[in-house]
JSON list of C-alpha atoms in Angstrom, two decimals:
[
{"chain": "Y", "resi": 185, "resn": "UNK", "atom": "CA", "xyz": [35.98, -50.97, -108.52]},
{"chain": "Y", "resi": 186, "resn": "UNK", "atom": "CA", "xyz": [36.96, -48.06, -110.37]},
{"chain": "Y", "resi": 187, "resn": "UNK", "atom": "CA", "xyz": [32.77, -47.52, -111.24]},
{"chain": "Y", "resi": 188, "resn": "UNK", "atom": "CA", "xyz": [32.32, -46.98, -107.55]},
{"chain": "Y", "resi": 189, "resn": "UNK", "atom": "CA", "xyz": [34.99, -44.62, -106.97]},
{"chain": "Y", "resi": 190, "resn": "UNK", "atom": "CA", "xyz": [33.82, -43.02, -109.63]},
{"chain": "Y", "resi": 191, "resn": "UNK", "atom": "CA", "xyz": [30.57, -43.07, -108.78]},
{"chain": "Y", "resi": 192, "resn": "UNK", "atom": "CA", "xyz": [31.34, -42.48, -104.90]},
{"chain": "Y", "resi": 193, "resn": "UNK", "atom": "CA", "xyz": [32.92, -39.32, -106.18]},
{"chain": "Y", "resi": 194, "resn": "UNK", "atom": "CA", "xyz": [29.98, -38.03, -108.68]},
{"chain": "Y", "resi": 195, "resn": "UNK", "atom": "CA", "xyz": [27.33, -38.28, -105.18]},
{"chain": "Y", "resi": 196, "resn": "UNK", "atom": "CA", "xyz": [29.91, -36.39, -103.00]},
{"chain": "Y", "resi": 197, "resn": "UNK", "atom": "CA", "xyz": [30.23, -33.45, -105.04]},
{"chain": "Y", "resi": 198, "resn": "UNK", "atom": "CA", "xyz": [26.41, -33.64, -105.83]},
{"chain": "Y", "resi": 199, "resn": "UNK", "atom": "CA", "xyz": [25.41, -33.63, -102.27]},
{"chain": "Y", "resi": 200, "resn": "UNK", "atom": "CA", "xyz": [28.06, -31.24, -101.81]},
{"chain": "Y", "resi": 201, "resn": "UNK", "atom": "CA", "xyz": [26.87, -28.87, -104.07]},
{"chain": "Y", "resi": 202, "resn": "UNK", "atom": "CA", "xyz": [23.23, -28.78, -103.51]},
{"chain": "Y", "resi": 203, "resn": "UNK", "atom": "CA", "xyz": [23.73, -28.76, -99.64]},
{"chain": "Y", "resi": 204, "resn": "UNK", "atom": "CA", "xyz": [25.66, -25.42, -100.28]},
{"chain": "Y", "resi": 205, "resn": "UNK", "atom": "CA", "xyz": [22.99, -24.49, -102.72]},
{"chain": "Y", "resi": 206, "resn": "UNK", "atom": "CA", "xyz": [20.30, -24.75, -99.85]},
{"chain": "Y", "resi": 207, "resn": "UNK", "atom": "CA", "xyz": [23.18, -23.37, -96.98]},
{"chain": "Y", "resi": 208, "resn": "UNK", "atom": "CA", "xyz": [23.71, -20.41, -99.39]},
{"chain": "Y", "resi": 209, "resn": "UNK", "atom": "CA", "xyz": [19.57, -19.95, -99.76]},
{"chain": "Y", "resi": 210, "resn": "UNK", "atom": "CA", "xyz": [18.67, -19.93, -95.67]},
{"chain": "Y", "resi": 211, "resn": "UNK", "atom": "CA", "xyz": [21.72, -17.26, -95.37]},
{"chain": "Y", "resi": 212, "resn": "UNK", "atom": "CA", "xyz": [19.76, -15.48, -97.65]},
{"chain": "Y", "resi": 213, "resn": "UNK", "atom": "CA", "xyz": [16.35, -16.03, -96.20]},
{"chain": "Y", "resi": 214, "resn": "UNK", "atom": "CA", "xyz": [17.97, -14.70, -92.91]},
{"chain": "Y", "resi": 215, "resn": "UNK", "atom": "CA", "xyz": [19.27, -11.86, -94.43]},
{"chain": "Y", "resi": 216, "resn": "UNK", "atom": "CA", "xyz": [15.91, -10.98, -95.89]},
{"chain": "Y", "resi": 217, "resn": "UNK", "atom": "CA", "xyz": [14.36, -11.56, -92.81]},
{"chain": "Y", "resi": 218, "resn": "UNK", "atom": "CA", "xyz": [16.70, -8.73, -90.54]},
{"chain": "Y", "resi": 219, "resn": "UNK", "atom": "CA", "xyz": [15.76, -6.14, -93.58]},
{"chain": "Y", "resi": 220, "resn": "UNK", "atom": "CA", "xyz": [12.46, -6.65, -93.86]},
{"chain": "Y", "resi": 221, "resn": "UNK", "atom": "CA", "xyz": [11.84, -5.54, -89.88]},
{"chain": "Y", "resi": 222, "resn": "UNK", "atom": "CA", "xyz": [12.91, -1.99, -91.30]},
{"chain": "Y", "resi": 223, "resn": "UNK", "atom": "CA", "xyz": [10.32, -1.73, -94.06]},
{"chain": "Y", "resi": 224, "resn": "UNK", "atom": "CA", "xyz": [7.63, -2.64, -91.48]},
{"chain": "Y", "resi": 225, "resn": "UNK", "atom": "CA", "xyz": [4.69, 0.18, -91.21]},
{"chain": "Y", "resi": 226, "resn": "UNK", "atom": "CA", "xyz": [5.54, 1.92, -87.78]},
{"chain": "Y", "resi": 227, "resn": "UNK", "atom": "CA", "xyz": [3.15, 0.67, -85.28]},
{"chain": "Y", "resi": 228, "resn": "UNK", "atom": "CA", "xyz": [1.82, 2.49, -81.63]},
{"chain": "Y", "resi": 229, "resn": "UNK", "atom": "CA", "xyz": [4.22, 2.55, -78.91]},
{"chain": "Y", "resi": 230, "resn": "UNK", "atom": "CA", "xyz": [1.84, 1.18, -76.76]},
{"chain": "Y", "resi": 231, "resn": "UNK", "atom": "CA", "xyz": [1.59, -1.95, -79.11]},
{"chain": "Y", "resi": 232, "resn": "UNK", "atom": "CA", "xyz": [5.14, -2.68, -78.70]},
{"chain": "Y", "resi": 233, "resn": "UNK", "atom": "CA", "xyz": [6.45, -2.22, -74.80]},
{"chain": "Y", "resi": 234, "resn": "UNK", "atom": "CA", "xyz": [4.41, -0.95, -72.14]},
{"chain": "Y", "resi": 235, "resn": "UNK", "atom": "CA", "xyz": [5.84, 1.75, -69.57]},
{"chain": "Y", "resi": 236, "resn": "UNK", "atom": "CA", "xyz": [6.85, -0.97, -66.87]},
{"chain": "Y", "resi": 237, "resn": "UNK", "atom": "CA", "xyz": [7.31, -3.89, -69.80]},
{"chain": "Y", "resi": 238, "resn": "UNK", "atom": "CA", "xyz": [10.81, -5.09, -70.33]},
{"chain": "Y", "resi": 239, "resn": "UNK", "atom": "CA", "xyz": [11.78, -5.02, -74.22]},
{"chain": "Y", "resi": 240, "resn": "UNK", "atom": "CA", "xyz": [10.92, -8.53, -75.57]},
{"chain": "Y", "resi": 241, "resn": "UNK", "atom": "CA", "xyz": [13.54, -9.53, -78.67]},
{"chain": "Y", "resi": 242, "resn": "UNK", "atom": "CA", "xyz": [10.55, -9.19, -81.24]},
{"chain": "Y", "resi": 243, "resn": "UNK", "atom": "CA", "xyz": [10.07, -5.61, -80.45]},
{"chain": "Y", "resi": 244, "resn": "UNK", "atom": "CA", "xyz": [13.53, -4.91, -80.60]},
{"chain": "Y", "resi": 245, "resn": "UNK", "atom": "CA", "xyz": [14.53, -3.20, -84.26]},
{"chain": "Y", "resi": 246, "resn": "UNK", "atom": "CA", "xyz": [10.90, -2.69, -85.17]},
{"chain": "Y", "resi": 247, "resn": "UNK", "atom": "CA", "xyz": [9.42, 0.89, -86.26]},
{"chain": "Y", "resi": 248, "resn": "UNK", "atom": "CA", "xyz": [7.05, 2.47, -83.88]},
{"chain": "Y", "resi": 249, "resn": "UNK", "atom": "CA", "xyz": [5.59, 6.16, -83.44]},
{"chain": "Y", "resi": 250, "resn": "UNK", "atom": "CA", "xyz": [5.93, 7.93, -79.96]},
{"chain": "Y", "resi": 251, "resn": "UNK", "atom": "CA", "xyz": [3.63, 11.17, -79.18]},
{"chain": "Y", "resi": 252, "resn": "UNK", "atom": "CA", "xyz": [4.35, 13.18, -76.43]},
{"chain": "Y", "resi": 253, "resn": "UNK", "atom": "CA", "xyz": [6.28, 16.34, -75.17]},
{"chain": "Y", "resi": 254, "resn": "UNK", "atom": "CA", "xyz": [9.83, 16.63, -74.54]},
{"chain": "Y", "resi": 255, "resn": "UNK", "atom": "CA", "xyz": [11.60, 17.70, -71.35]},
{"chain": "Y", "resi": 256, "resn": "UNK", "atom": "CA", "xyz": [13.61, 20.89, -71.29]},
{"chain": "Y", "resi": 257, "resn": "UNK", "atom": "CA", "xyz": [16.70, 21.06, -73.25]},
{"chain": "Y", "resi": 258, "resn": "UNK", "atom": "CA", "xyz": [19.07, 21.01, -69.66]},
{"chain": "Y", "resi": 259, "resn": "UNK", "atom": "CA", "xyz": [17.44, 17.92, -69.11]},
{"chain": "Y", "resi": 260, "resn": "UNK", "atom": "CA", "xyz": [19.32, 16.24, -72.17]},
{"chain": "Y", "resi": 261, "resn": "UNK", "atom": "CA", "xyz": [21.89, 13.98, -72.21]},
{"chain": "Y", "resi": 262, "resn": "UNK", "atom": "CA", "xyz": [25.09, 13.34, -74.48]},
{"chain": "Y", "resi": 263, "resn": "UNK", "atom": "CA", "xyz": [26.93, 10.08, -74.93]},
{"chain": "Y", "resi": 264, "resn": "UNK", "atom": "CA", "xyz": [30.25, 10.41, -75.99]},
{"chain": "Y", "resi": 265, "resn": "UNK", "atom": "CA", "xyz": [32.35, 8.18, -77.90]},
{"chain": "Y", "resi": 266, "resn": "UNK", "atom": "CA", "xyz": [29.82, 7.38, -81.24]},
{"chain": "Y", "resi": 267, "resn": "UNK", "atom": "CA", "xyz": [31.47, 7.32, -84.25]},
{"chain": "Y", "resi": 268, "resn": "UNK", "atom": "CA", "xyz": [29.41, 8.33, -87.67]},
{"chain": "Y", "resi": 269, "resn": "UNK", "atom": "CA", "xyz": [31.06, 8.30, -90.99]},
{"chain": "Y", "resi": 270, "resn": "UNK", "atom": "CA", "xyz": [34.42, 8.24, -88.96]},
{"chain": "Y", "resi": 271, "resn": "UNK", "atom": "CA", "xyz": [33.65, 11.37, -87.43]},
{"chain": "Y", "resi": 272, "resn": "UNK", "atom": "CA", "xyz": [33.74, 11.00, -83.55]},
{"chain": "Y", "resi": 273, "resn": "UNK", "atom": "CA", "xyz": [31.29, 12.56, -81.95]},
{"chain": "Y", "resi": 274, "resn": "UNK", "atom": "CA", "xyz": [27.90, 12.53, -79.13]},
{"chain": "Y", "resi": 275, "resn": "UNK", "atom": "CA", "xyz": [24.20, 10.74, -79.86]},
{"chain": "Y", "resi": 276, "resn": "UNK", "atom": "CA", "xyz": [21.82, 13.67, -78.14]},
{"chain": "Y", "resi": 277, "resn": "UNK", "atom": "CA", "xyz": [19.76, 11.66, -75.74]},
{"chain": "Y", "resi": 278, "resn": "UNK", "atom": "CA", "xyz": [16.43, 13.56, -75.35]},
{"chain": "Y", "resi": 279, "resn": "UNK", "atom": "CA", "xyz": [13.30, 12.28, -73.01]},
{"chain": "Y", "resi": 280, "resn": "UNK", "atom": "CA", "xyz": [9.84, 12.51, -74.52]},
{"chain": "Y", "resi": 281, "resn": "UNK", "atom": "CA", "xyz": [7.54, 12.50, -72.13]},
{"chain": "Y", "resi": 282, "resn": "UNK", "atom": "CA", "xyz": [4.56, 9.80, -73.18]},
{"chain": "Y", "resi": 283, "resn": "UNK", "atom": "CA", "xyz": [1.08, 11.49, -71.72]},
{"chain": "Y", "resi": 284, "resn": "UNK", "atom": "CA", "xyz": [-0.29, 8.64, -72.32]},
{"chain": "Y", "resi": 285, "resn": "UNK", "atom": "CA", "xyz": [1.58, 6.95, -69.81]},
{"chain": "Y", "resi": 286, "resn": "UNK", "atom": "CA", "xyz": [2.85, 9.46, -67.99]},
{"chain": "Y", "resi": 287, "resn": "UNK", "atom": "CA", "xyz": [6.56, 7.41, -68.58]},
{"chain": "Y", "resi": 288, "resn": "UNK", "atom": "CA", "xyz": [9.12, 8.71, -70.64]},
{"chain": "Y", "resi": 289, "resn": "UNK", "atom": "CA", "xyz": [10.97, 7.33, -73.11]},
{"chain": "Y", "resi": 290, "resn": "UNK", "atom": "CA", "xyz": [14.77, 8.00, -74.34]},
{"chain": "Y", "resi": 291, "resn": "UNK", "atom": "CA", "xyz": [15.06, 9.42, -77.75]},
{"chain": "Y", "resi": 292, "resn": "UNK", "atom": "CA", "xyz": [18.34, 9.39, -79.49]},
{"chain": "Y", "resi": 293, "resn": "UNK", "atom": "CA", "xyz": [17.13, 12.31, -81.88]},
{"chain": "Y", "resi": 294, "resn": "UNK", "atom": "CA", "xyz": [20.33, 12.34, -83.62]},
{"chain": "Y", "resi": 295, "resn": "UNK", "atom": "CA", "xyz": [24.23, 12.43, -83.97]},
{"chain": "Y", "resi": 296, "resn": "UNK", "atom": "CA", "xyz": [26.36, 16.08, -83.08]},
{"chain": "Y", "resi": 297, "resn": "UNK", "atom": "CA", "xyz": [30.16, 16.62, -82.93]},
{"chain": "Y", "resi": 298, "resn": "UNK", "atom": "CA", "xyz": [29.54, 19.78, -80.59]},
{"chain": "Y", "resi": 299, "resn": "UNK", "atom": "CA", "xyz": [29.25, 18.98, -76.89]},
{"chain": "Y", "resi": 300, "resn": "UNK", "atom": "CA", "xyz": [28.07, 22.54, -76.08]},
{"chain": "Y", "resi": 301, "resn": "UNK", "atom": "CA", "xyz": [25.65, 23.86, -75.77]},
{"chain": "Y", "resi": 302, "resn": "UNK", "atom": "CA", "xyz": [22.69, 21.56, -75.83]},
{"chain": "Y", "resi": 303, "resn": "UNK", "atom": "CA", "xyz": [20.97, 21.45, -78.87]},
{"chain": "Y", "resi": 304, "resn": "UNK", "atom": "CA", "xyz": [17.06, 22.95, -78.35]},
{"chain": "Y", "resi": 305, "resn": "UNK", "atom": "CA", "xyz": [13.77, 20.54, -78.19]},
{"chain": "Y", "resi": 306, "resn": "UNK", "atom": "CA", "xyz": [10.76, 21.11, -79.88]},
{"chain": "Y", "resi": 307, "resn": "UNK", "atom": "CA", "xyz": [8.51, 23.13, -78.17]},
{"chain": "Y", "resi": 308, "resn": "UNK", "atom": "CA", "xyz": [4.70, 21.47, -78.14]},
{"chain": "Y", "resi": 309, "resn": "UNK", "atom": "CA", "xyz": [3.34, 17.71, -78.55]},
{"chain": "Y", "resi": 310, "resn": "UNK", "atom": "CA", "xyz": [5.69, 15.83, -81.22]},
{"chain": "Y", "resi": 311, "resn": "UNK", "atom": "CA", "xyz": [5.03, 12.78, -82.86]},
{"chain": "Y", "resi": 312, "resn": "UNK", "atom": "CA", "xyz": [8.57, 10.77, -83.40]},
{"chain": "Y", "resi": 313, "resn": "UNK", "atom": "CA", "xyz": [9.29, 7.91, -85.84]},
{"chain": "Y", "resi": 314, "resn": "UNK", "atom": "CA", "xyz": [11.84, 5.57, -84.72]},
{"chain": "Y", "resi": 315, "resn": "UNK", "atom": "CA", "xyz": [13.16, 1.93, -83.68]},
{"chain": "Y", "resi": 316, "resn": "UNK", "atom": "CA", "xyz": [13.49, 0.71, -80.57]},
{"chain": "Y", "resi": 317, "resn": "UNK", "atom": "CA", "xyz": [16.89, -0.79, -78.95]},
{"chain": "Y", "resi": 318, "resn": "UNK", "atom": "CA", "xyz": [17.55, -2.15, -75.55]},
{"chain": "Y", "resi": 319, "resn": "UNK", "atom": "CA", "xyz": [19.21, -0.27, -73.13]},
{"chain": "Y", "resi": 320, "resn": "UNK", "atom": "CA", "xyz": [23.13, -0.65, -72.69]},
{"chain": "Y", "resi": 321, "resn": "UNK", "atom": "CA", "xyz": [25.49, -1.81, -70.21]},
{"chain": "Y", "resi": 322, "resn": "UNK", "atom": "CA", "xyz": [28.19, 0.74, -69.03]},
{"chain": "Y", "resi": 323, "resn": "UNK", "atom": "CA", "xyz": [28.31, 3.41, -66.20]},
{"chain": "Y", "resi": 324, "resn": "UNK", "atom": "CA", "xyz": [24.99, 5.22, -66.18]},
{"chain": "Y", "resi": 325, "resn": "UNK", "atom": "CA", "xyz": [26.80, 7.94, -63.99]},
{"chain": "Y", "resi": 326, "resn": "UNK", "atom": "CA", "xyz": [26.32, 11.78, -65.36]},
{"chain": "Y", "resi": 327, "resn": "UNK", "atom": "CA", "xyz": [28.64, 14.30, -65.65]},
{"chain": "Y", "resi": 328, "resn": "UNK", "atom": "CA", "xyz": [27.64, 17.81, -64.90]},
{"chain": "Y", "resi": 329, "resn": "UNK", "atom": "CA", "xyz": [27.98, 18.07, -68.80]},
{"chain": "Y", "resi": 330, "resn": "UNK", "atom": "CA", "xyz": [25.46, 15.52, -68.79]},
{"chain": "Y", "resi": 331, "resn": "UNK", "atom": "CA", "xyz": [27.36, 13.41, -70.43]},
{"chain": "Y", "resi": 332, "resn": "UNK", "atom": "CA", "xyz": [26.46, 9.84, -69.64]},
{"chain": "Y", "resi": 333, "resn": "UNK", "atom": "CA", "xyz": [28.81, 7.17, -71.12]},
{"chain": "Y", "resi": 334, "resn": "UNK", "atom": "CA", "xyz": [26.07, 4.53, -72.52]},
{"chain": "Y", "resi": 335, "resn": "UNK", "atom": "CA", "xyz": [22.35, 4.64, -72.70]},
{"chain": "Y", "resi": 336, "resn": "UNK", "atom": "CA", "xyz": [21.99, 2.06, -69.45]},
{"chain": "Y", "resi": 337, "resn": "UNK", "atom": "CA", "xyz": [18.41, 3.03, -68.51]},
{"chain": "Y", "resi": 338, "resn": "UNK", "atom": "CA", "xyz": [18.18, 1.74, -65.02]},
{"chain": "Y", "resi": 339, "resn": "UNK", "atom": "CA", "xyz": [20.86, 4.35, -64.07]},
{"chain": "Y", "resi": 340, "resn": "UNK", "atom": "CA", "xyz": [18.81, 7.26, -65.57]},
{"chain": "Y", "resi": 341, "resn": "UNK", "atom": "CA", "xyz": [15.74, 6.55, -64.23]},
{"chain": "Y", "resi": 342, "resn": "UNK", "atom": "CA", "xyz": [16.73, 9.15, -60.87]},
{"chain": "Y", "resi": 343, "resn": "UNK", "atom": "CA", "xyz": [18.17, 11.89, -63.55]},
{"chain": "Y", "resi": 344, "resn": "UNK", "atom": "CA", "xyz": [14.71, 12.61, -65.60]},
{"chain": "Y", "resi": 345, "resn": "UNK", "atom": "CA", "xyz": [12.48, 13.02, -62.60]},
{"chain": "Y", "resi": 346, "resn": "UNK", "atom": "CA", "xyz": [10.01, 9.85, -63.64]},
{"chain": "Y", "resi": 347, "resn": "UNK", "atom": "CA", "xyz": [9.55, 6.67, -64.96]},
{"chain": "Y", "resi": 348, "resn": "UNK", "atom": "CA", "xyz": [11.15, 5.53, -67.82]},
{"chain": "Y", "resi": 349, "resn": "UNK", "atom": "CA", "xyz": [10.08, 2.81, -70.83]},
{"chain": "Y", "resi": 350, "resn": "UNK", "atom": "CA", "xyz": [12.42, 0.22, -70.49]},
{"chain": "Y", "resi": 351, "resn": "UNK", "atom": "CA", "xyz": [14.05, 0.24, -73.85]},
{"chain": "Y", "resi": 352, "resn": "UNK", "atom": "CA", "xyz": [15.08, 3.67, -76.35]},
{"chain": "Y", "resi": 353, "resn": "UNK", "atom": "CA", "xyz": [14.17, 5.00, -79.47]},
{"chain": "Y", "resi": 354, "resn": "UNK", "atom": "CA", "xyz": [16.62, 5.76, -82.41]},
{"chain": "Y", "resi": 355, "resn": "UNK", "atom": "CA", "xyz": [14.94, 8.66, -84.27]},
{"chain": "Y", "resi": 356, "resn": "UNK", "atom": "CA", "xyz": [14.39, 8.52, -87.58]},
{"chain": "Y", "resi": 357, "resn": "UNK", "atom": "CA", "xyz": [14.09, 11.74, -90.02]},
{"chain": "Y", "resi": 358, "resn": "UNK", "atom": "CA", "xyz": [11.39, 13.90, -88.41]},
{"chain": "Y", "resi": 359, "resn": "UNK", "atom": "CA", "xyz": [8.21, 15.42, -90.53]},
{"chain": "Y", "resi": 360, "resn": "UNK", "atom": "CA", "xyz": [8.20, 18.34, -88.50]},
{"chain": "Y", "resi": 361, "resn": "UNK", "atom": "CA", "xyz": [10.67, 21.36, -88.30]},
{"chain": "Y", "resi": 362, "resn": "UNK", "atom": "CA", "xyz": [13.46, 20.43, -85.24]},
{"chain": "Y", "resi": 363, "resn": "UNK", "atom": "CA", "xyz": [14.95, 23.61, -84.01]},
{"chain": "Y", "resi": 364, "resn": "UNK", "atom": "CA", "xyz": [18.01, 21.59, -83.97]},
{"chain": "Y", "resi": 365, "resn": "UNK", "atom": "CA", "xyz": [17.98, 20.31, -87.38]},
{"chain": "Y", "resi": 366, "resn": "UNK", "atom": "CA", "xyz": [21.16, 22.05, -88.22]},
{"chain": "Y", "resi": 367, "resn": "UNK", "atom": "CA", "xyz": [23.24, 20.48, -85.66]},
{"chain": "Y", "resi": 368, "resn": "UNK", "atom": "CA", "xyz": [21.79, 17.20, -85.44]},
{"chain": "Y", "resi": 369, "resn": "UNK", "atom": "CA", "xyz": [22.36, 14.44, -88.43]},
{"chain": "Y", "resi": 370, "resn": "UNK", "atom": "CA", "xyz": [20.40, 11.12, -88.51]},
{"chain": "Y", "resi": 371, "resn": "UNK", "atom": "CA", "xyz": [21.58, 8.03, -86.73]},
{"chain": "Y", "resi": 372, "resn": "UNK", "atom": "CA", "xyz": [21.25, 5.15, -88.86]},
{"chain": "Y", "resi": 373, "resn": "UNK", "atom": "CA", "xyz": [19.20, 2.33, -86.98]},
{"chain": "Y", "resi": 374, "resn": "UNK", "atom": "CA", "xyz": [21.40, -1.04, -86.78]},
{"chain": "Y", "resi": 375, "resn": "UNK", "atom": "CA", "xyz": [20.06, -3.96, -88.90]},
{"chain": "Y", "resi": 376, "resn": "UNK", "atom": "CA", "xyz": [18.00, -6.48, -86.43]},
{"chain": "Y", "resi": 377, "resn": "UNK", "atom": "CA", "xyz": [18.77, -10.23, -85.97]},
{"chain": "Y", "resi": 378, "resn": "UNK", "atom": "CA", "xyz": [16.59, -12.08, -87.90]},
{"chain": "Y", "resi": 379, "resn": "UNK", "atom": "CA", "xyz": [14.02, -14.49, -86.66]},
{"chain": "Y", "resi": 380, "resn": "UNK", "atom": "CA", "xyz": [15.89, -18.20, -85.88]},
{"chain": "Y", "resi": 381, "resn": "UNK", "atom": "CA", "xyz": [12.88, -19.66, -87.79]},
{"chain": "Y", "resi": 382, "resn": "UNK", "atom": "CA", "xyz": [13.65, -17.86, -91.14]},
{"chain": "Y", "resi": 383, "resn": "UNK", "atom": "CA", "xyz": [14.79, -19.93, -93.85]},
{"chain": "Y", "resi": 384, "resn": "UNK", "atom": "CA", "xyz": [15.12, -23.21, -91.08]},
{"chain": "Y", "resi": 385, "resn": "UNK", "atom": "CA", "xyz": [13.43, -25.56, -94.18]},
{"chain": "Y", "resi": 386, "resn": "UNK", "atom": "CA", "xyz": [16.34, -24.71, -96.11]},
{"chain": "Y", "resi": 387, "resn": "UNK", "atom": "CA", "xyz": [19.08, -25.03, -93.50]},
{"chain": "Y", "resi": 388, "resn": "UNK", "atom": "CA", "xyz": [17.46, -28.33, -92.81]},
{"chain": "Y", "resi": 389, "resn": "UNK", "atom": "CA", "xyz": [17.81, -29.03, -96.64]},
{"chain": "Y", "resi": 390, "resn": "UNK", "atom": "CA", "xyz": [21.01, -28.34, -96.44]},
{"chain": "Y", "resi": 391, "resn": "UNK", "atom": "CA", "xyz": [21.69, -30.71, -93.40]},
{"chain": "Y", "resi": 392, "resn": "UNK", "atom": "CA", "xyz": [19.90, -33.79, -95.10]},
{"chain": "Y", "resi": 393, "resn": "UNK", "atom": "CA", "xyz": [22.18, -33.22, -98.27]},
{"chain": "Y", "resi": 394, "resn": "UNK", "atom": "CA", "xyz": [25.33, -33.13, -96.10]},
{"chain": "Y", "resi": 395, "resn": "UNK", "atom": "CA", "xyz": [24.10, -36.23, -93.58]},
{"chain": "Y", "resi": 396, "resn": "UNK", "atom": "CA", "xyz": [23.33, -37.98, -96.85]},
{"chain": "Y", "resi": 397, "resn": "UNK", "atom": "CA", "xyz": [26.60, -37.95, -98.94]},
{"chain": "Y", "resi": 398, "resn": "UNK", "atom": "CA", "xyz": [28.04, -38.48, -95.54]},
{"chain": "Y", "resi": 399, "resn": "UNK", "atom": "CA", "xyz": [26.44, -41.70, -95.21]},
{"chain": "Y", "resi": 400, "resn": "UNK", "atom": "CA", "xyz": [27.28, -42.54, -99.05]},
{"chain": "Y", "resi": 401, "resn": "UNK", "atom": "CA", "xyz": [31.26, -42.23, -97.72]},
{"chain": "Y", "resi": 402, "resn": "UNK", "atom": "CA", "xyz": [30.78, -44.21, -95.00]},
{"chain": "Y", "resi": 403, "resn": "UNK", "atom": "CA", "xyz": [28.91, -46.67, -97.06]},
{"chain": "Y", "resi": 404, "resn": "UNK", "atom": "CA", "xyz": [31.75, -46.74, -99.63]},
{"chain": "Y", "resi": 405, "resn": "UNK", "atom": "CA", "xyz": [34.07, -46.80, -97.39]},
{"chain": "Y", "resi": 406, "resn": "UNK", "atom": "CA", "xyz": [32.68, -50.28, -95.44]},
{"chain": "Y", "resi": 407, "resn": "UNK", "atom": "CA", "xyz": [32.49, -51.71, -99.14]},
{"chain": "Y", "resi": 408, "resn": "UNK", "atom": "CA", "xyz": [35.85, -51.54, -99.57]},
{"chain": "Y", "resi": 409, "resn": "UNK", "atom": "CA", "xyz": [37.03, -52.98, -96.25]},
{"chain": "Y", "resi": 410, "resn": "UNK", "atom": "CA", "xyz": [34.42, -55.83, -97.16]},
{"chain": "Y", "resi": 411, "resn": "UNK", "atom": "CA", "xyz": [36.54, -55.94, -100.21]},
{"chain": "Y", "resi": 412, "resn": "UNK", "atom": "CA", "xyz": [39.85, -55.92, -98.90]},
{"chain": "Y", "resi": 413, "resn": "UNK", "atom": "CA", "xyz": [38.67, -58.92, -96.36]},
{"chain": "Y", "resi": 414, "resn": "UNK", "atom": "CA", "xyz": [36.94, -60.76, -98.82]},
{"chain": "Y", "resi": 415, "resn": "UNK", "atom": "CA", "xyz": [40.08, -60.85, -100.87]},
{"chain": "Y", "resi": 416, "resn": "UNK", "atom": "CA", "xyz": [42.83, -61.45, -98.25]},
{"chain": "Y", "resi": 417, "resn": "UNK", "atom": "CA", "xyz": [40.61, -64.22, -97.21]},
{"chain": "Y", "resi": 418, "resn": "UNK", "atom": "CA", "xyz": [40.88, -65.77, -100.83]},
{"chain": "Y", "resi": 419, "resn": "UNK", "atom": "CA", "xyz": [44.62, -65.86, -100.93]},
{"chain": "Y", "resi": 420, "resn": "UNK", "atom": "CA", "xyz": [44.74, -67.38, -97.59]},
{"chain": "Y", "resi": 421, "resn": "UNK", "atom": "CA", "xyz": [42.50, -70.47, -98.89]},
{"chain": "Y", "resi": 422, "resn": "UNK", "atom": "CA", "xyz": [44.15, -71.05, -102.04]},
{"chain": "Y", "resi": 423, "resn": "UNK", "atom": "CA", "xyz": [45.74, -74.38, -101.92]},
{"chain": "Y", "resi": 424, "resn": "UNK", "atom": "CA", "xyz": [49.65, -73.53, -102.15]},
{"chain": "Y", "resi": 425, "resn": "UNK", "atom": "CA", "xyz": [50.72, -75.67, -104.86]},
{"chain": "Y", "resi": 426, "resn": "UNK", "atom": "CA", "xyz": [54.46, -77.80, -103.99]},
{"chain": "Y", "resi": 427, "resn": "UNK", "atom": "CA", "xyz": [57.42, -76.60, -105.91]},
{"chain": "Y", "resi": 428, "resn": "UNK", "atom": "CA", "xyz": [59.21, -79.01, -107.80]},
{"chain": "Y", "resi": 429, "resn": "UNK", "atom": "CA", "xyz": [62.29, -80.79, -106.14]}
]
């Protein structure tokens, strides 16, 4: 019986460690898949999102290239209460008119600590690279200072004089001379969530090992119960030796 207990301990330790190893491999696959999105080569905006399309989950967080012209500086927005490196400030949100479609893409050109004056915009056609982000929840009311509490795209359609894409762009470092470069700091893109299928095989293996360990525990318990019942039955059926009078 002691050998059975020792074997159970070895089996439980083995299945627990093997399951944890596969679990850790699954987490690594998930993390690698999430960071891999930002390392992709940028695709054209038209290949990722149409002007009237809702953003799909697989398009959020991927690098895209958008070409167009910025609206005048006084048509920009400021999104307050956006922190970077522990400092409070504003996102500068600029409509970029995509000449191919006639719709505008809201671009977070950077972060600034100053609310006034609005930073200048590039003149002429530009080529922007950034990552797509979904619109935010919150009030879309625009103050006289062009401040808006959140990037709520449907609420900003009437403020841009045209149609808007269903996602906005977090701009990466521009490759041209931006006239507002001295006032704007880049906004680091958030790491997108990994695909649900990343590392799925490792997760299945982890579950398999732990289920096997649970099965071994149940089997051990059943054997112990059966042995105890057999011992009690043997004691009950053992003939009683009469005591001498």
